[in-house]
mmCIF file of C-alpha atoms in Angstrom:
data_model
loop_
_atom_site.group_PDB
_atom_site.id
_atom_site.type_symbol
_atom_site.label_atom_id
_atom_site.label_comp_id
_atom_site.label_asym_id
_atom_site.label_seq_id
_atom_site.Cartn_x
_atom_site.Cartn_y
_atom_site.Cartn_z
ATOM 1 C CA MET H 1 113.913 112.709 88.418
ATOM 2 C CA ASN H 2 112.225 114.074 91.507
ATOM 3 C CA LYS H 3 114.644 114.566 94.342
ATOM 4 C CA PHE H 4 113.984 113.999 97.996
ATOM 5 C CA SER H 5 112.895 117.194 99.723
ATOM 6 C CA ILE H 6 114.881 118.674 102.589
ATOM 7 C CA ILE H 7 112.166 117.486 105.012
ATOM 8 C CA GLN H 8 112.298 113.939 103.581
ATOM 9 C CA LYS H 9 116.083 113.936 103.929
ATOM 10 C CA LEU H 10 115.836 115.074 107.550
ATOM 11 C CA ARG H 11 113.116 112.579 108.536
ATOM 12 C CA ASN H 12 114.638 109.551 106.758
ATOM 13 C CA LYS H 13 118.005 107.902 106.199
ATOM 14 C CA ILE H 14 118.705 108.010 102.464
ATOM 15 C CA LYS H 15 121.789 106.590 100.758
ATOM 16 C CA ILE H 16 121.527 106.247 96.981
ATOM 17 C CA ASP H 17 123.941 106.050 94.058
ATOM 18 C CA LEU H 18 123.980 109.086 91.773
ATOM 19 C CA ASN H 19 122.678 107.241 88.709
ATOM 20 C CA THR H 20 119.404 106.184 90.371
ATOM 21 C CA ASN H 21 116.038 107.205 88.883
ATOM 22 C CA ILE H 22 113.753 108.619 91.576
ATOM 23 C CA PHE H 23 110.068 109.473 91.141
ATOM 24 C CA LEU H 24 108.236 110.749 94.217
ATOM 25 C CA GLY H 25 104.559 111.631 93.924
ATOM 26 C CA LYS H 26 102.628 114.468 95.505
ATOM 27 C CA ASN H 27 101.533 114.333 99.144
ATOM 28 C CA LEU H 28 103.982 111.508 99.899
ATOM 29 C CA LYS H 29 104.561 111.075 103.643
ATOM 30 C CA MET H 30 107.730 109.262 104.687
ATOM 31 C CA VAL H 31 108.914 109.162 108.290
ATOM 32 C CA GLY H 32 111.774 107.113 109.740
ATOM 33 C CA CYS H 33 112.438 105.247 106.489
ATOM 34 C CA ASN H 34 115.804 103.795 105.523
ATOM 35 C CA ILE H 35 116.394 103.877 101.757
ATOM 36 C CA TYR H 36 119.511 102.207 100.372
ATOM 37 C CA ILE H 37 120.115 101.970 96.614
ATOM 38 C CA LYS H 38 123.366 100.658 95.176
ATOM 39 C CA GLY H 39 124.135 99.882 91.539
ATOM 40 C CA THR H 40 123.417 101.396 88.144
ATOM 41 C CA GLY H 41 120.139 102.082 86.355
ATOM 42 C CA ASN H 42 117.940 101.386 89.385
ATOM 43 C CA THR H 43 114.545 103.044 89.880
ATOM 44 C CA LEU H 44 112.512 103.923 92.965
ATOM 45 C CA HIS H 45 108.987 105.121 92.150
ATOM 46 C CA ILE H 46 106.544 106.019 94.929
ATOM 47 C CA ASP H 47 103.282 107.484 93.674
ATOM 48 C CA ASN H 48 100.921 110.137 95.057
ATOM 49 C CA ASP H 49 99.288 110.146 98.497
ATOM 50 C CA SER H 50 101.198 107.192 99.967
ATOM 51 C CA ILE H 51 102.344 106.921 103.589
ATOM 52 C CA LEU H 52 105.472 105.006 104.617
ATOM 53 C CA ARG H 53 106.437 104.774 108.287
ATOM 54 C CA ASN H 54 109.743 103.221 109.382
ATOM 55 C CA VAL H 55 110.044 101.225 106.147
ATOM 56 C CA LYS H 56 113.346 99.876 104.854
ATOM 57 C CA ILE H 57 113.708 99.996 101.063
ATOM 58 C CA GLU H 58 116.694 98.264 99.533
ATOM 59 C CA ILE H 59 117.659 98.083 95.851
ATOM 60 C CA ILE H 60 120.988 96.396 95.163
ATOM 61 C CA GLY H 61 122.285 95.453 91.716
ATOM 62 C CA ASN H 62 121.606 96.907 88.296
ATOM 63 C CA ASN H 63 118.411 97.912 86.475
ATOM 64 C CA ASN H 64 116.098 96.953 89.339
ATOM 65 C CA ILE H 65 112.782 98.688 90.047
ATOM 66 C CA ILE H 66 110.649 99.161 93.125
ATOM 67 C CA LYS H 67 107.324 100.796 92.237
ATOM 68 C CA VAL H 68 104.762 101.683 94.896
ATOM 69 C CA GLY H 69 101.426 102.855 93.489
ATOM 70 C CA ALA H 70 99.166 105.654 94.721
ATOM 71 C CA ASN H 71 97.281 105.894 98.014
ATOM 72 C CA ASN H 72 99.159 103.117 99.819
ATOM 73 C CA MET H 73 99.973 102.766 103.497
ATOM 74 C CA ILE H 74 103.056 100.729 104.402
ATOM 75 C CA GLY H 75 103.480 100.217 108.130
ATOM 76 C CA ASP H 76 106.238 100.122 110.735
ATOM 77 C CA GLY H 77 109.086 97.688 110.307
ATOM 78 C CA SER H 78 108.231 96.720 106.731
ATOM 79 C CA TYR H 79 110.990 95.784 104.275
ATOM 80 C CA LEU H 80 110.909 96.058 100.466
ATOM 81 C CA SER H 81 113.879 94.518 98.665
ATOM 82 C CA ALA H 82 114.793 94.205 94.968
ATOM 83 C CA LYS H 83 118.212 92.665 94.415
ATOM 84 C CA GLU H 84 120.356 91.301 91.580
ATOM 85 C CA GLN H 85 119.726 92.296 87.921
ATOM 86 C CA ASN H 86 116.614 93.441 85.997
ATOM 87 C CA ILE H 87 114.193 92.691 88.856
ATOM 88 C CA LYS H 88 110.843 94.414 89.538
ATOM 89 C CA LEU H 89 108.910 94.694 92.765
ATOM 90 C CA GLU H 90 105.573 96.331 91.974
ATOM 91 C CA ILE H 91 102.812 97.299 94.404
ATOM 92 C CA GLY H 92 99.477 98.525 92.999
ATOM 93 C CA ASN H 93 97.201 101.293 94.279
ATOM 94 C CA ASN H 94 95.102 101.545 97.455
ATOM 95 C CA CYS H 95 96.997 98.842 99.350
ATOM 96 C CA GLY H 96 97.362 98.516 103.099
ATOM 97 C CA PHE H 97 100.450 96.872 104.540
ATOM 98 C CA SER H 98 100.308 96.408 108.291
ATOM 99 C CA ARG H 99 103.466 96.072 110.408
ATOM 100 C CA ASN H 100 106.596 93.981 109.779
ATOM 101 C CA ILE H 101 105.833 93.021 106.161
ATOM 102 C CA LYS H 102 108.773 91.573 104.226
ATOM 103 C CA VAL H 103 108.687 91.575 100.416
ATOM 104 C CA MET H 104 111.861 90.060 98.962
ATOM 105 C CA THR H 105 112.706 89.329 95.315
ATOM 106 C CA SER H 106 115.870 87.458 96.294
ATOM 107 C CA ASP H 107 117.179 85.101 98.955
ATOM 108 C CA GLY H 108 119.991 87.612 99.425
ATOM 109 C CA HIS H 109 122.749 85.099 98.720
ATOM 110 C CA PRO H 110 123.473 82.513 96.019
ATOM 111 C CA ILE H 111 123.009 78.767 96.496
ATOM 112 C CA PHE H 112 124.723 76.375 94.093
ATOM 113 C CA GLN H 113 124.134 72.774 93.116
ATOM 114 C CA ASN H 114 126.779 71.165 90.911
ATOM 115 C CA ASN H 115 128.258 74.650 90.344
ATOM 116 C CA ILE H 116 124.925 75.941 88.976
ATOM 117 C CA ARG H 117 123.007 78.621 90.849
ATOM 118 C CA ILE H 118 119.588 77.341 91.880
ATOM 119 C CA ASN H 119 118.051 80.372 93.617
ATOM 120 C CA ASN H 120 117.957 83.300 91.174
ATOM 121 C CA ALA H 121 115.952 86.413 92.019
ATOM 122 C CA LYS H 122 112.407 86.727 90.613
ATOM 123 C CA ASN H 123 109.900 89.566 90.205
ATOM 124 C CA ILE H 124 107.066 90.223 92.648
ATOM 125 C CA SER H 125 103.725 91.809 91.710
ATOM 126 C CA ILE H 126 101.074 92.929 94.194
ATOM 127 C CA GLY H 127 97.801 94.176 92.692
ATOM 128 C CA ASP H 128 95.411 96.982 93.654
ATOM 129 C CA ASN H 129 93.374 97.017 96.884
ATOM 130 C CA VAL H 130 95.463 94.380 98.663
ATOM 131 C CA TRP H 131 95.488 94.175 102.467
ATOM 132 C CA ILE H 132 98.491 92.460 104.058
ATOM 133 C CA SER H 133 98.244 91.700 107.786
ATOM 134 C CA ASP H 134 101.029 91.796 110.419
ATOM 135 C CA ASN H 135 104.249 89.792 110.041
ATOM 136 C CA VAL H 136 103.661 88.545 106.490
ATOM 137 C CA THR H 137 106.564 87.491 104.260
ATOM 138 C CA ILE H 138 106.162 87.553 100.465
ATOM 139 C CA LEU H 139 108.876 85.648 98.636
ATOM 140 C CA LYS H 140 110.342 85.905 95.134
ATOM 141 C CA GLY H 141 108.275 85.046 92.077
ATOM 142 C CA VAL H 142 104.896 85.700 93.737
ATOM 143 C CA SER H 143 101.984 87.544 92.165
ATOM 144 C CA ILE H 144 99.089 88.655 94.386
ATOM 145 C CA GLY H 145 95.952 89.653 92.483
ATOM 146 C CA ASP H 146 93.665 92.639 93.061
ATOM 147 C CA ASN H 147 91.362 92.792 96.104
ATOM 148 C CA CYS H 148 93.182 90.135 98.135
ATOM 149 C CA VAL H 149 93.765 89.772 101.867
ATOM 150 C CA ILE H 150 96.811 87.998 103.281
ATOM 151 C CA GLY H 151 96.340 86.686 106.832
ATOM 152 C CA ILE H 152 98.550 87.433 109.815
ATOM 153 C CA ASN H 153 101.938 85.647 110.088
ATOM 154 C CA SER H 154 101.629 84.131 106.593
ATOM 155 C CA THR H 155 104.477 83.251 104.243
ATOM 156 C CA VAL H 156 103.411 83.671 100.618
ATOM 157 C CA THR H 157 105.389 81.360 98.315
ATOM 158 C CA LYS H 158 102.876 80.932 95.459
ATOM 159 C CA ASP H 159 100.544 83.199 93.494
ATOM 160 C CA VAL H 160 97.260 84.357 95.047
ATOM 161 C CA THR H 161 94.384 84.860 92.587
ATOM 162 C CA ILE H 162 92.164 87.968 92.583
ATOM 163 C CA ASN H 163 89.507 88.435 95.271
ATOM 164 C CA SER H 164 90.985 85.796 97.598
ATOM 165 C CA ILE H 165 92.047 85.437 101.207
ATOM 166 C CA ALA H 166 95.275 83.502 101.686
ATOM 167 C CA ALA H 167 96.774 82.531 105.039
ATOM 168 C CA GLY H 168 99.202 80.107 106.606
ATOM 169 C CA ASN H 169 102.804 79.031 106.326
ATOM 170 C CA PRO H 170 103.039 78.435 103.459
ATOM 171 C CA ALA H 171 99.984 80.526 102.581
ATOM 172 C CA ARG H 172 97.117 78.895 100.736
ATOM 173 C CA THR H 173 93.790 80.275 99.523
ATOM 174 C CA ILE H 174 91.123 79.865 102.201
ATOM 175 C CA LYS H 175 88.314 82.004 100.689
ATOM 176 C CA GLU H 176 87.476 83.263 97.207
ATOM 177 C CA ASN H 177 85.206 85.960 95.749
ATOM 178 C CA ILE H 178 85.890 88.422 98.585
ATOM 179 C CA SER H 179 86.546 92.164 98.726
ATOM 180 C CA TRP H 180 87.931 94.192 101.625
ATOM 181 C CA HIS H 181 87.827 97.528 99.833
ATOM 182 C CA PRO H 182 84.655 98.888 98.194
#
């Protein structure tokens, strides 16, 4: 378990339970982030050479994982949330998240129909070399393939296949066979 450095503790607000697994890569830059982890067996993994500015990371429940790959940039006002039990939010390598990106594995509250919960949390997977524009929301159960671009103000509710541009509310694929990152 890599611990937060003194500098990281001074530059960020960090509140985590003692039994949390933390892996922080080399050359990680975090400024103004708010990290809140509550529960048992949770993991936060942020790989080498990533930059996070004013990002809120929230893990609530048990055995949940947020994994941010190497060489990522996650911009101001972004929110990464893994809630409930045994949930993964995974972000690949070389991704660019603009400002105000919300990635949520849960609705944050239960909804019942005939006493049966109908809105359970689901995993989210974002591949390598993905660019996400301003004000995008990515909802539970979504997988975004490698080399994708998500357009500004989009709400992603369904999977996006590799090498695609998706945009809209709800987002839909508008171009295929693209690449934004050589």
